[in-house]
Short mmCIF file of C-alpha atoms in Angstrom, two decimals:
data_model
loop_
_atom_site.label_atom_id
_atom_site.label_comp_id
_atom_site.label_asym_id
_atom_site.label_seq_id
_atom_site.Cartn_x
_atom_site.Cartn_y
_atom_site.Cartn_z
CA MET O 1006 141.36 14.68 -19.16
CA ASN O 1007 143.08 13.57 -22.39
CA LYS O 1008 146.01 15.92 -21.69
CA LEU O 1009 146.59 14.22 -18.34
CA ILE O 1010 146.61 10.79 -19.95
CA ILE O 1011 149.02 11.92 -22.66
CA GLN O 1012 151.38 13.44 -20.08
CA PHE O 1013 151.18 10.32 -17.94
CA PHE O 1014 152.22 8.06 -20.81
CA LYS O 1015 155.13 10.14 -22.10
CA LYS O 1016 157.60 7.70 -20.55
CA PHE O 1017 156.19 4.93 -22.76
CA GLN O 1018 156.41 7.01 -25.93
CA GLY O 1019 158.06 5.17 -28.78
CA ARG O 1020 157.65 1.70 -27.30
CA LYS O 1021 155.81 -0.59 -29.67
CA ILE O 1022 153.48 -3.14 -28.20
CA SER O 1023 154.20 -6.75 -29.12
CA SER O 1024 152.00 -9.84 -29.34
CA GLN O 1025 153.76 -11.08 -26.20
CA ASP O 1026 152.81 -7.86 -24.40
CA LEU O 1027 149.17 -8.41 -25.35
CA LYS O 1028 149.24 -12.01 -24.07
CA LEU O 1029 150.74 -10.87 -20.79
CA ALA O 1030 148.07 -8.19 -20.44
CA VAL O 1031 145.33 -10.81 -20.82
CA LYS O 1032 146.96 -12.86 -18.04
CA LYS O 1033 147.24 -9.85 -15.76
CA ALA O 1034 143.65 -8.75 -16.38
CA MET O 1035 142.34 -11.21 -13.78
CA ASN O 1036 144.05 -9.10 -11.10
CA LEU O 1037 142.16 -5.92 -12.00
CA GLY O 1038 138.74 -6.70 -10.57
CA ALA O 1039 136.08 -4.51 -12.14
CA SER O 1040 138.60 -3.08 -14.63
CA ALA O 1041 139.45 -6.51 -16.08
CA GLU O 1042 136.71 -6.32 -18.70
CA ASP O 1043 137.88 -2.89 -19.81
CA LEU O 1044 141.48 -4.08 -20.15
CA LEU O 1045 140.43 -7.11 -22.19
CA LEU O 1046 138.39 -4.86 -24.48
CA ILE O 1047 141.36 -2.54 -24.93
CA VAL O 1048 143.67 -5.49 -25.64
CA ASN O 1049 141.29 -6.86 -28.29
CA LEU O 1050 140.90 -3.42 -29.88
CA VAL O 1051 144.68 -3.02 -30.12
CA LYS O 1052 145.05 -6.57 -31.52
CA ASP O 1053 142.40 -6.00 -34.17
CA THR O 1054 143.96 -2.67 -35.09
CA LYS O 1055 147.43 -4.20 -35.38
CA ASN O 1056 146.00 -7.04 -37.51
CA LYS O 1057 144.21 -4.48 -39.73
CA LYS O 1058 140.79 -5.87 -38.83
CA TYR O 1059 139.75 -2.56 -37.27
CA LYS O 1060 140.68 1.01 -38.15
CA LEU O 1061 141.63 3.24 -35.24
CA ASP O 1062 143.18 6.68 -35.27
CA LYS O 1063 146.88 6.45 -34.40
CA LYS O 1064 146.61 8.82 -31.43
CA TYR O 1065 144.07 6.49 -29.80
CA LEU O 1066 146.19 3.45 -30.60
CA VAL O 1067 149.19 5.06 -28.88
CA ILE O 1068 147.23 5.91 -25.73
CA LEU O 1069 145.53 2.51 -25.48
CA SER O 1070 148.80 0.67 -26.15
CA ALA O 1071 150.52 2.74 -23.47
CA ALA O 1072 147.79 1.78 -20.99
CA ILE O 1073 148.47 -1.89 -21.71
CA ILE O 1074 152.22 -1.37 -21.36
CA TYR O 1075 151.69 0.37 -18.03
CA VAL O 1076 149.71 -2.60 -16.72
CA ILE O 1077 152.29 -5.16 -17.78
CA ALA O 1078 155.30 -3.14 -16.61
CA PRO O 1079 156.54 -4.67 -13.35
CA ILE O 1080 157.61 -1.27 -12.05
CA ASP O 1081 155.06 1.54 -12.22
CA ALA O 1082 153.53 4.02 -9.78
CA VAL O 1083 152.84 1.22 -7.27
CA SER O 1084 154.88 -1.91 -7.90
CA ASP O 1085 152.87 -5.03 -8.76
CA PHE O 1086 155.14 -6.93 -6.38
CA ILE O 1087 153.34 -5.37 -3.41
CA PRO O 1088 150.58 -7.92 -2.69
CA GLY O 1089 147.07 -6.51 -3.06
CA VAL O 1090 148.14 -2.90 -3.38
CA GLY O 1091 150.23 -3.23 -6.54
CA TRP O 1092 147.22 -3.64 -8.80
CA ILE O 1093 145.25 -0.66 -7.51
CA ASP O 1094 147.06 1.86 -9.70
CA ASP O 1095 146.70 -0.41 -12.74
CA ALA O 1096 142.96 -0.88 -12.19
CA THR O 1097 142.52 2.85 -11.57
CA LEU O 1098 144.41 3.74 -14.72
CA ILE O 1099 142.44 1.31 -16.89
CA GLY O 1100 139.18 2.65 -15.45
CA TYR O 1101 140.31 6.19 -16.15
CA VAL O 1102 141.32 5.38 -19.73
CA ALA O 1103 138.08 3.46 -20.31
CA ARG O 1104 136.03 6.45 -19.15
CA GLY O 1105 138.16 8.94 -21.07
CA TYR O 1106 137.89 6.96 -24.28
CA ALA O 1107 134.40 5.54 -23.76
CA GLU O 1108 133.28 6.59 -27.23
CA VAL O 1109 136.22 4.81 -28.88
CA LEU O 1110 135.49 1.64 -26.89
CA ARG O 1111 131.77 1.90 -27.60
CA ASP O 1112 132.47 2.11 -31.34
CA TYR O 1113 134.70 -0.96 -31.11
CA LYS O 1114 132.04 -2.90 -29.16
CA GLU O 1115 129.55 -2.05 -31.91
CA PHE O 1116 132.04 -3.24 -34.53
CA CYS O 1117 132.44 -6.55 -32.67
CA LYS O 1118 128.68 -6.97 -32.35
CA ASN O 1119 128.17 -6.35 -36.08
CA LYS O 1120 131.02 -8.70 -36.95
CA LYS O 1121 129.43 -11.52 -34.91
CA GLU O 1122 126.08 -10.94 -36.58
CA LEU O 1123 127.69 -11.40 -40.01
CA GLU O 1124 129.35 -14.68 -39.09
#
């Protein structure tokens, strides 16, 4: 499964994700239905990694960042400009990434839970 994800994101290779990209992803999350929570978790994980609040292996950071970039890109497998249908590929991709990297996301959720307990 990881090989498929890596191949899928090759076109985004080398693109760095910006703070503006992350803000846009949060806005677009509301269009993803059941995958919205997964996208928001991925966005927060990437933010915390970029801000050096959380340590994540670079290969995971690249894949998760590419997933965000895919969602915010106006032109992807199914254009977001097609009402209703345009978000299906984004939601599917986020669900696929969330399942493929469930352990990484679970570790980050645990980190967030522990962080809240310390505050």
